[in-house]
mmCIF file of C-alpha atoms in Angstrom:
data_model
loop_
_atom_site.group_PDB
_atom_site.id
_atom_site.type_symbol
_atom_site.label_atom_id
_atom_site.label_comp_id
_atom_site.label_asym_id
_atom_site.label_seq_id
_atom_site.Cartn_x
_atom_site.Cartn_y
_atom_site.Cartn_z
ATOM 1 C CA UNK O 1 50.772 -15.380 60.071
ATOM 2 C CA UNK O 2 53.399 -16.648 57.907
ATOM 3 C CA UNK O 3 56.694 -14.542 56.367
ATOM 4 C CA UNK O 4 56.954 -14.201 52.885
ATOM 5 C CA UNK O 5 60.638 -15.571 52.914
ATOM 6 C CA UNK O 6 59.015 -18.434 54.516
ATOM 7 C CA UNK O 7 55.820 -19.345 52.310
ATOM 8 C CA UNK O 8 57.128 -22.601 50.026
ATOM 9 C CA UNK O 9 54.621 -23.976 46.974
ATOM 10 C CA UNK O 10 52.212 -25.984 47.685
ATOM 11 C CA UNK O 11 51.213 -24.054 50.872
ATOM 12 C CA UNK O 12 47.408 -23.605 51.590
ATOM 13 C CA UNK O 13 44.955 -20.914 52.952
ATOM 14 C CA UNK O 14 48.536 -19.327 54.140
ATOM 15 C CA UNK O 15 47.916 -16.096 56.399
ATOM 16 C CA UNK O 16 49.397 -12.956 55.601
ATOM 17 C CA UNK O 17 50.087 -9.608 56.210
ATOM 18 C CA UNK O 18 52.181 -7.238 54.149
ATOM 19 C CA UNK O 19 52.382 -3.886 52.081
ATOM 20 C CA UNK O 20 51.858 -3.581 48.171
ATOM 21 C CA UNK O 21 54.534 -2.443 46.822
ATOM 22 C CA UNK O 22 53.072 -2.908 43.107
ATOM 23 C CA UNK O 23 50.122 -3.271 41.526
ATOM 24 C CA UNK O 24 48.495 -3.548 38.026
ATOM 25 C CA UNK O 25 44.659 -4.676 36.920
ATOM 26 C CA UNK O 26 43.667 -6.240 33.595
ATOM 27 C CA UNK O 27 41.286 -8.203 32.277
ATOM 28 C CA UNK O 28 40.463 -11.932 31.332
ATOM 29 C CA UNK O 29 40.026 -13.496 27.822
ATOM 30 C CA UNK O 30 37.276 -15.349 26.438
ATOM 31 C CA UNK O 31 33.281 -13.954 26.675
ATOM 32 C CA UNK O 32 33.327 -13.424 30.347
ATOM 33 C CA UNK O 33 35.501 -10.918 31.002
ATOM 34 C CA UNK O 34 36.267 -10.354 34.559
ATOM 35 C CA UNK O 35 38.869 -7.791 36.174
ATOM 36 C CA UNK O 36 42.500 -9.492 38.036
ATOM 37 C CA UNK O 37 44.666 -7.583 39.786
ATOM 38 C CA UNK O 38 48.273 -8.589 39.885
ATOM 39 C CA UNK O 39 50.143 -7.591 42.829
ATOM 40 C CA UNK O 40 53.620 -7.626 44.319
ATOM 41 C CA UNK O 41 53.381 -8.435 48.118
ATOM 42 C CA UNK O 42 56.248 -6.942 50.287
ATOM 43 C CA UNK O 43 57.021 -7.346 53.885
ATOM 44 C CA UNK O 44 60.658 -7.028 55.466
ATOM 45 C CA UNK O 45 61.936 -10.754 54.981
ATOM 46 C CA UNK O 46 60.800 -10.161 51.115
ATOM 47 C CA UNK O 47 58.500 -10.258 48.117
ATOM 48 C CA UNK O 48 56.091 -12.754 46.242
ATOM 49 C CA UNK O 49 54.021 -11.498 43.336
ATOM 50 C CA UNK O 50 50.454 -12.373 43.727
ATOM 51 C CA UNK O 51 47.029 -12.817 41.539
ATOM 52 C CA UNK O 52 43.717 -12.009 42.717
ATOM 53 C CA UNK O 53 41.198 -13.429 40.175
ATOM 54 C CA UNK O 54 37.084 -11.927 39.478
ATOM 55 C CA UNK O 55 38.269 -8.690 41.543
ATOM 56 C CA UNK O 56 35.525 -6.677 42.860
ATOM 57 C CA UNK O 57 35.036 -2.753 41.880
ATOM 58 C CA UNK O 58 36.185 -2.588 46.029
ATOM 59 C CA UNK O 59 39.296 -4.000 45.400
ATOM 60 C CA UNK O 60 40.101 -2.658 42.474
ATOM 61 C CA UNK O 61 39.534 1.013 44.327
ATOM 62 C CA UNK O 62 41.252 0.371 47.855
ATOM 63 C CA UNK O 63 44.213 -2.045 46.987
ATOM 64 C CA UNK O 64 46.435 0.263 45.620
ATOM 65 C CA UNK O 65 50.323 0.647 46.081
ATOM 66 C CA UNK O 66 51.392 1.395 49.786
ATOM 67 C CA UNK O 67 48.084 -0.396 51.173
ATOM 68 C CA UNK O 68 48.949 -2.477 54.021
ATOM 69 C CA UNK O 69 46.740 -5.851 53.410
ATOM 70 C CA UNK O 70 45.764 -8.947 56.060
ATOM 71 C CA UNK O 71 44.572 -11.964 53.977
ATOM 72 C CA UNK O 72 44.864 -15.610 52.979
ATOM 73 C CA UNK O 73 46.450 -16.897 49.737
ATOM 74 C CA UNK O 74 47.718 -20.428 47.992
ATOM 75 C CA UNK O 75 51.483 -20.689 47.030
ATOM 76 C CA UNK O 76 51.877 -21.782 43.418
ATOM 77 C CA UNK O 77 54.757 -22.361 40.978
ATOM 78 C CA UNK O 78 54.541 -19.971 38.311
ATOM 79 C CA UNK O 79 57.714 -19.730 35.775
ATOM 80 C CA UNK O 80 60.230 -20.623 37.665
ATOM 81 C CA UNK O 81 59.316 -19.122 40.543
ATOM 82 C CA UNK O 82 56.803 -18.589 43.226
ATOM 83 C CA UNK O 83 53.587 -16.700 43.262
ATOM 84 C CA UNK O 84 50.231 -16.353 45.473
ATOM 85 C CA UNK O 85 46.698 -17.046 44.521
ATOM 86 C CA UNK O 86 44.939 -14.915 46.208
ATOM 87 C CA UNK O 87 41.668 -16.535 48.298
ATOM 88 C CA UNK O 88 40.847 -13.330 50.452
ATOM 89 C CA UNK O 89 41.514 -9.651 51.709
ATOM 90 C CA UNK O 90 40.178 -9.336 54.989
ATOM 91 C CA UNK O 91 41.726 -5.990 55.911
ATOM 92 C CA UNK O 92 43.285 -2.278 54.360
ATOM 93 C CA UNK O 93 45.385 0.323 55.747
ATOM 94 C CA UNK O 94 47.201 3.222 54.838
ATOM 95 C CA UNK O 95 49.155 3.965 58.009
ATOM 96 C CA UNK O 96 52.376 4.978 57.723
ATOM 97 C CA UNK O 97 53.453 3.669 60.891
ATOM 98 C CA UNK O 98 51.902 0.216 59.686
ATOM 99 C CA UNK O 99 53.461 1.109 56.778
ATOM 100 C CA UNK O 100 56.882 0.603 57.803
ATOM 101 C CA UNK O 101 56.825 -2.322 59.607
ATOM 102 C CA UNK O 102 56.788 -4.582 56.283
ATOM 103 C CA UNK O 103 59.769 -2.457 54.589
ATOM 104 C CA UNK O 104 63.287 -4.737 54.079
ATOM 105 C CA UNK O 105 66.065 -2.707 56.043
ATOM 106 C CA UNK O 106 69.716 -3.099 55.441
ATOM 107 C CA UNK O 107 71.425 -5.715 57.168
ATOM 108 C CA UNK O 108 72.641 -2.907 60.042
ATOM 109 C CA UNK O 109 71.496 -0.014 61.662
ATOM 110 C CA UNK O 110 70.886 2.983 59.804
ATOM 111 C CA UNK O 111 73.024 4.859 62.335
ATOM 112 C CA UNK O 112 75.724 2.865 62.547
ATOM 113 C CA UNK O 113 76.000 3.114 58.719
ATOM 114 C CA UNK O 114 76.342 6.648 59.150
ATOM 115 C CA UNK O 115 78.802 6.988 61.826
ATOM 116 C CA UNK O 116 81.432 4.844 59.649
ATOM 117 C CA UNK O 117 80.445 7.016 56.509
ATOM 118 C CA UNK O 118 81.399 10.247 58.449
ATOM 119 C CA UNK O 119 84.504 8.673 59.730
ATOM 120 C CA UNK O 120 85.428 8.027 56.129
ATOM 121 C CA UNK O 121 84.399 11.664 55.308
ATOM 122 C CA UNK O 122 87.145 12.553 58.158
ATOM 123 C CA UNK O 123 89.797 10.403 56.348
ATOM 124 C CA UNK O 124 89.666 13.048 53.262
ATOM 125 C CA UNK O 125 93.090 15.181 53.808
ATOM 126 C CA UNK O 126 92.048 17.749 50.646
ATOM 127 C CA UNK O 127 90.435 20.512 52.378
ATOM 128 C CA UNK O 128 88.161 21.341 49.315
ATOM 129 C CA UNK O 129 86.714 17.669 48.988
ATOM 130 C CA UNK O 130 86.521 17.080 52.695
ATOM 131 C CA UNK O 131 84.356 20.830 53.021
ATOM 132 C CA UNK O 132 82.256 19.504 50.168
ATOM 133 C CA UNK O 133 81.615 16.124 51.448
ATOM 134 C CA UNK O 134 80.736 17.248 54.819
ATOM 135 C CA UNK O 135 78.827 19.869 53.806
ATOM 136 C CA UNK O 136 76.317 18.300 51.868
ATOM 137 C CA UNK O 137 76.555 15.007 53.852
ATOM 138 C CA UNK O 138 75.445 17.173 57.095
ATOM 139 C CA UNK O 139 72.769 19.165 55.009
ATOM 140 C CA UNK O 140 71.456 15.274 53.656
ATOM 141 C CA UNK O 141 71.643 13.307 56.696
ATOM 142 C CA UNK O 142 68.161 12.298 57.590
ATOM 143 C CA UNK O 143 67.757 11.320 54.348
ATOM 144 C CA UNK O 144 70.257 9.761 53.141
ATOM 145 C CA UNK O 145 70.119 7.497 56.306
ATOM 146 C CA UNK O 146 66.878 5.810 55.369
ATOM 147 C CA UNK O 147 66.987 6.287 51.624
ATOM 148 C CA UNK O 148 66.817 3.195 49.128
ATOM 149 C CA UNK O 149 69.535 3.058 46.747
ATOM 150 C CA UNK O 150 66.945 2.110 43.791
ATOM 151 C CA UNK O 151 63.167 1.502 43.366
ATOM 152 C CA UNK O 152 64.064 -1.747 42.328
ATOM 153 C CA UNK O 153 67.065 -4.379 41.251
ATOM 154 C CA UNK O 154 69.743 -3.820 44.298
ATOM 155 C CA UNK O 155 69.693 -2.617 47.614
ATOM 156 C CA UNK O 156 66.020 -1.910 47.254
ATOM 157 C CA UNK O 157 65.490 -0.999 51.006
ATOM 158 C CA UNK O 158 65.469 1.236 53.877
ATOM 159 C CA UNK O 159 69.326 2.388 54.620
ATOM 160 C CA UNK O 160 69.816 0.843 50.980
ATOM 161 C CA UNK O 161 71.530 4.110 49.835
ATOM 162 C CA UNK O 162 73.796 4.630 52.822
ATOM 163 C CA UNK O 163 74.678 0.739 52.953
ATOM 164 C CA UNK O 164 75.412 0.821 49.065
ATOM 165 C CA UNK O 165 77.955 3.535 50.052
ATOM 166 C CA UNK O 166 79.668 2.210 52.657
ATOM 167 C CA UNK O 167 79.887 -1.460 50.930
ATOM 168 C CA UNK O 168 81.268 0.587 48.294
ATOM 169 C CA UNK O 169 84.086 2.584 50.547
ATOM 170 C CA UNK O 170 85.415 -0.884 51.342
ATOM 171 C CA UNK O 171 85.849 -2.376 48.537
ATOM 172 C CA UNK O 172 87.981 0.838 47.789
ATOM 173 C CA UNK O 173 90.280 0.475 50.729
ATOM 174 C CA UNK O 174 90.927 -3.431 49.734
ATOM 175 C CA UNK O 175 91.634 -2.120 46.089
ATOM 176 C CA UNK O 176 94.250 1.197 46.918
ATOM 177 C CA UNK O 177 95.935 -1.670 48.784
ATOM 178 C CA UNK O 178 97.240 -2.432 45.632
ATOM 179 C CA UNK O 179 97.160 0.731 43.304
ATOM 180 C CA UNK O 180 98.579 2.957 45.924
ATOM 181 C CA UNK O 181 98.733 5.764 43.066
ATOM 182 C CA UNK O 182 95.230 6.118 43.434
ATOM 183 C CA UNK O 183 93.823 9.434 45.205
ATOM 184 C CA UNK O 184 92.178 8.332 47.669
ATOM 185 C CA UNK O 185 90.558 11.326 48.451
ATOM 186 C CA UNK O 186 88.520 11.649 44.756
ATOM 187 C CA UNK O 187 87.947 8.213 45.433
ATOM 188 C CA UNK O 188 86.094 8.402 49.049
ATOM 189 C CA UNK O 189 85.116 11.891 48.174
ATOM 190 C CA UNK O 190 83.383 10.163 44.593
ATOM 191 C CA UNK O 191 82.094 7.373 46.391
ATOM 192 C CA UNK O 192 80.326 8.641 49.027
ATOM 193 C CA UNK O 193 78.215 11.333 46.744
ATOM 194 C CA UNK O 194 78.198 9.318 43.560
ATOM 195 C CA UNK O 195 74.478 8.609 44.344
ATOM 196 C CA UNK O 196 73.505 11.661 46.199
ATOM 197 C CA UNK O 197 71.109 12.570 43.451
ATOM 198 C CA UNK O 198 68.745 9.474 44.459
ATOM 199 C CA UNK O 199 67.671 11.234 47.484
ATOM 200 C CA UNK O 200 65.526 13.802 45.541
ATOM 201 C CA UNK O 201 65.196 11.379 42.699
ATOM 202 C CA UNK O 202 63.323 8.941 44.819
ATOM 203 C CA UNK O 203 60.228 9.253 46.916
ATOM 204 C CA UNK O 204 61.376 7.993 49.674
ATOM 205 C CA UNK O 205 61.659 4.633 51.714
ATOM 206 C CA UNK O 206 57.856 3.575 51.550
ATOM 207 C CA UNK O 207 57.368 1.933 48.492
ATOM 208 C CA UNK O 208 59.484 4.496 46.369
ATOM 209 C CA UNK O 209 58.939 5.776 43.421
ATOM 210 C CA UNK O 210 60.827 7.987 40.932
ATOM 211 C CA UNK O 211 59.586 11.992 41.355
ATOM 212 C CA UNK O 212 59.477 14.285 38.209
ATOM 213 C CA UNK O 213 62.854 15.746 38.640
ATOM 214 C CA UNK O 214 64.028 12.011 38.895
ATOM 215 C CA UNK O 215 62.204 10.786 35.282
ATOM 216 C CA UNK O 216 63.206 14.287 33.951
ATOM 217 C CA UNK O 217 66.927 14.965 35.319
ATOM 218 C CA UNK O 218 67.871 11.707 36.848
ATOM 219 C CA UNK O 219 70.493 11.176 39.662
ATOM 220 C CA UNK O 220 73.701 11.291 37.771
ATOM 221 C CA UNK O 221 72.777 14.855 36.895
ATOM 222 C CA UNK O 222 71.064 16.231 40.108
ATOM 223 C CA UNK O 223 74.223 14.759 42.328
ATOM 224 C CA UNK O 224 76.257 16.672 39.949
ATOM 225 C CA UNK O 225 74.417 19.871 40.497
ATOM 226 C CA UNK O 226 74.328 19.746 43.944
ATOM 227 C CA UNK O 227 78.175 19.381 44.513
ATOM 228 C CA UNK O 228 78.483 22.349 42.057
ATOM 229 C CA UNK O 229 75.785 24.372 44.381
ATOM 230 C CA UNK O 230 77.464 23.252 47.375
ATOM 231 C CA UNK O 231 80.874 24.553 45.998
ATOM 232 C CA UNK O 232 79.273 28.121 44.785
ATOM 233 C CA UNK O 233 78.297 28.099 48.570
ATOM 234 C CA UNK O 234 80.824 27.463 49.977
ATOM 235 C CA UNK O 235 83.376 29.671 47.186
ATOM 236 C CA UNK O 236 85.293 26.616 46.450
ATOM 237 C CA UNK O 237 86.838 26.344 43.171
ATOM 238 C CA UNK O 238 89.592 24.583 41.533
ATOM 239 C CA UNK O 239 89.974 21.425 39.979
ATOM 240 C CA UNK O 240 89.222 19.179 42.583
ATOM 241 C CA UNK O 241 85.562 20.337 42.046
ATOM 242 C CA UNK O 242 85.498 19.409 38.364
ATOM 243 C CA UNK O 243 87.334 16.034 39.507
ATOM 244 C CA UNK O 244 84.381 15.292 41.408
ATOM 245 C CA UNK O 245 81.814 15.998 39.314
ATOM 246 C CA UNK O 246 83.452 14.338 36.665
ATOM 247 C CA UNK O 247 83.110 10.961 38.786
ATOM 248 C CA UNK O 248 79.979 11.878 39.496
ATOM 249 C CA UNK O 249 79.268 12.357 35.698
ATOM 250 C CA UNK O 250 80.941 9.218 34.569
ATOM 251 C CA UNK O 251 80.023 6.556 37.623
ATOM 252 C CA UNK O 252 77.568 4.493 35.147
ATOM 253 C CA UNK O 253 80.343 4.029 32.857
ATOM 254 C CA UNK O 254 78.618 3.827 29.472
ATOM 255 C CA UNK O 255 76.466 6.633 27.698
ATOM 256 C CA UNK O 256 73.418 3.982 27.138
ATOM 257 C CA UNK O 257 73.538 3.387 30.733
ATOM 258 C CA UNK O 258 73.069 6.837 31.918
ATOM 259 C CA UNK O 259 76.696 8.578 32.266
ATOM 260 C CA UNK O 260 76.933 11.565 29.796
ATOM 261 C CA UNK O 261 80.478 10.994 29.898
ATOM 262 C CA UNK O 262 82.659 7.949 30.189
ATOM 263 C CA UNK O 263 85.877 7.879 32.939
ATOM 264 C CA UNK O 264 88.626 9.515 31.905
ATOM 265 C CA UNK O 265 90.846 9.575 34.853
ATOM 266 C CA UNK O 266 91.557 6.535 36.930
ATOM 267 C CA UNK O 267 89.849 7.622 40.019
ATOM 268 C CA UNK O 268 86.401 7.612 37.821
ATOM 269 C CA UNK O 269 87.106 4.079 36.574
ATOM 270 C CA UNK O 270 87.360 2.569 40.040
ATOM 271 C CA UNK O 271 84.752 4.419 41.648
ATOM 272 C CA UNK O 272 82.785 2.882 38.001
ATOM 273 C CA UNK O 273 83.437 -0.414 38.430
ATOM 274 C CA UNK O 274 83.268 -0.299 42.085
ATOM 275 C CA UNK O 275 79.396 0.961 41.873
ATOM 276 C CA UNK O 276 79.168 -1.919 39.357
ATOM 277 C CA UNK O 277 80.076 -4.497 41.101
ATOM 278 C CA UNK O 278 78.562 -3.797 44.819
ATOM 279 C CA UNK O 279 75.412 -3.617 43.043
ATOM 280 C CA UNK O 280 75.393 -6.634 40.866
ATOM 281 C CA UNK O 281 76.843 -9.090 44.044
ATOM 282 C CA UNK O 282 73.149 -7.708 45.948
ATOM 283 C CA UNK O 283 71.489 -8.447 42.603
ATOM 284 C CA UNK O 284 73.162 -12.317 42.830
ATOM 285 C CA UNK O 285 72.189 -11.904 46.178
ATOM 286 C CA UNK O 286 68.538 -11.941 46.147
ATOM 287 C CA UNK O 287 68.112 -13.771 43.111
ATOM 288 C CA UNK O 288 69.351 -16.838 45.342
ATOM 289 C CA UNK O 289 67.584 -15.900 48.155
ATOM 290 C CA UNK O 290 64.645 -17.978 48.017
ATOM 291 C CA UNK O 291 66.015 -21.004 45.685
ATOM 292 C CA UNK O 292 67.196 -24.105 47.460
ATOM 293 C CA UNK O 293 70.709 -25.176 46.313
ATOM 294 C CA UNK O 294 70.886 -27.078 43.617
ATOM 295 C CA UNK O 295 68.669 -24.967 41.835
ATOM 296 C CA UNK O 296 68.416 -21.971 39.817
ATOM 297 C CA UNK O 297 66.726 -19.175 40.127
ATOM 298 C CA UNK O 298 64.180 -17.466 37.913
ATOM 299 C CA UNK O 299 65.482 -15.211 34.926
ATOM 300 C CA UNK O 300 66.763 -12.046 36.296
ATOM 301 C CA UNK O 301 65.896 -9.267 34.042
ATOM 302 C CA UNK O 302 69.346 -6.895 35.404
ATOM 303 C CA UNK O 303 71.415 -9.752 35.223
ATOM 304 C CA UNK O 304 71.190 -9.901 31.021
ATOM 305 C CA UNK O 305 68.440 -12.293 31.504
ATOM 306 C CA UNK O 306 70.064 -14.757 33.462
ATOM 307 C CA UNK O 307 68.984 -17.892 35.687
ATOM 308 C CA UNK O 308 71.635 -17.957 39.195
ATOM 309 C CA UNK O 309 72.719 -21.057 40.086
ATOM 310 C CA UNK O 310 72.581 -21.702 44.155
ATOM 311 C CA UNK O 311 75.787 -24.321 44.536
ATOM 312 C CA UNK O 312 74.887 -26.804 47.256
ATOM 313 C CA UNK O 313 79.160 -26.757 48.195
ATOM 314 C CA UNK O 314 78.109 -23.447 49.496
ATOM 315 C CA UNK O 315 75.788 -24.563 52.564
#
């Protein structure tokens, strides 16, 4: 069996085994028609997207999105990039324990992520933001330990959400350095529920997908909410509370991209740009991941469309 991270064009009759995390069917041109199926192959060192040609009524029925597949493909180039022909299936499961196997976790453990982000939630001196923060981090644990913080784009994967965070916290204490006027309360307090809202706008860590009250309310809103909950609950009022939701409110920076207002205290900008940036380094990230230096990468859709260059000074 061969990794994904590891399968280079030109490869033959390579074996595989790994989840779909996406799949779509169509249909050929010209008289004979015949169904494809193009799939996105995931297993924890990455993904490859993948053809299967003249696919049977079987496979159109059983390899579906979380299947866990065993099988045999070529490695082609395909646009500036790689991608899998397909030569057989030999095996399907829907185990979750299977399931999770071929997931990409963050780069640490999911509990030592969480230790650090509740020893940041201890470094809040304003009563009212600390009670918050703890309150709905305790309530949220479990999940926001193995959450994803997206379905897609950056930190795609299991701890994703809790990494993004943390990544996030640190980049804060390099930058109050040097704008000690900051409040670094709203600031940790902003940061680490900012993206609270993904845990109920997401499925989950298995191949995850946005629920209804994601596509209809969307995280930026249901964070919001639940800090406003959590403060009925817990009869805290004041303006710290409106503070934090306004950070909350305004962490996407821009109207088109989401934020129904824009930052209007200084705390919101940094915790803006902040989110921003964390996010767009994993994006550079993994665009590089799998491109030998030199090269670039493929066009990367988030990134305005660009191509990445991978500097060989770098290795």
């Amino acid at each position: 069996m061969i990794k994904i991270k590891n399968m280079k064009c030109g490869d033959e009759n390579v074996e595989f085994t790994a989840l779909i995390s996406h799949v779509t069917s169509g249909k050929t041109n010209g008289t004979k028609k015949s169904n494809y199926l193009s799939i996105t192959f995931q297993d924890d060192t990455g993904t490859i997207d993948a053809k299967l040609w003249n696919a049977t009524a079987e496979n159109m029925s059983t390899l579906t999105i979380g299947a866990v597949v065993r099988g045999k493909g070529d490695i082609i180039k395909y646009s500036d990039d790689r991608q899998m022909k397909i030569v057989s299936i030999d095996n399907v499961s829907y185990q979750e324990s299977q399931q999770v196997q071929f997931l990409t976790k963050a780069p640490v453990d999911g509990d030592t992520i969480i230790k650090e982000l509740m020893d940041y939630i201890k470094r809040i001196s304003n009563m009212k933001l600390y009670a918050l923060t703890k309150h709905l981090y305790e309530k949220h644990i479990e999940k926001i330990k193995i959450y994803p913080a997206a379905s897609k784009n950056h930190h795609e994967f299991v701890s994703g959400l809790a990494y993004h965070t943390l990544s996030m916290l640190k980049i804060a204490d390099a930058l109050m350095s040097f704008y000690p006027k900051l409040n670094a309360d709203l600031i940790y307090a902003g940061i680490l529920l900012h993206d609270l809202g993904k845990i109920v706008e997401l499925s989950g860590p298995v191949v995850p997908n946005y629920t209804l009250e994601g596509k209809l309310l969307g995280h930026i809103s249901i964070a919001q909410a639940m800090v406003y909950e959590a403060s009925q609950e817990l009869n805290i009022e004041g303006e710290e509370v409106i503070l934090l939701q306004h950070i909350i409110l305004s962490h996407h920076g821009k109207n088109e991209y989401g934020s129904p207002v824009l930052p209007q205290i200084k705390e919101a900008e940094v915790v803006h740009f902040i989110d921003n940036f964390d996010a767009r380094m994993n994006m550079f990230d993994k665009a590089i991941e799998q491109v030998e230096p030199g090269e670039y990468s493929k066009r990367i859709f988030s990134l305005e469309n660009r191509m990445i260059y991978k500097p060989k000074m770098n290795e």
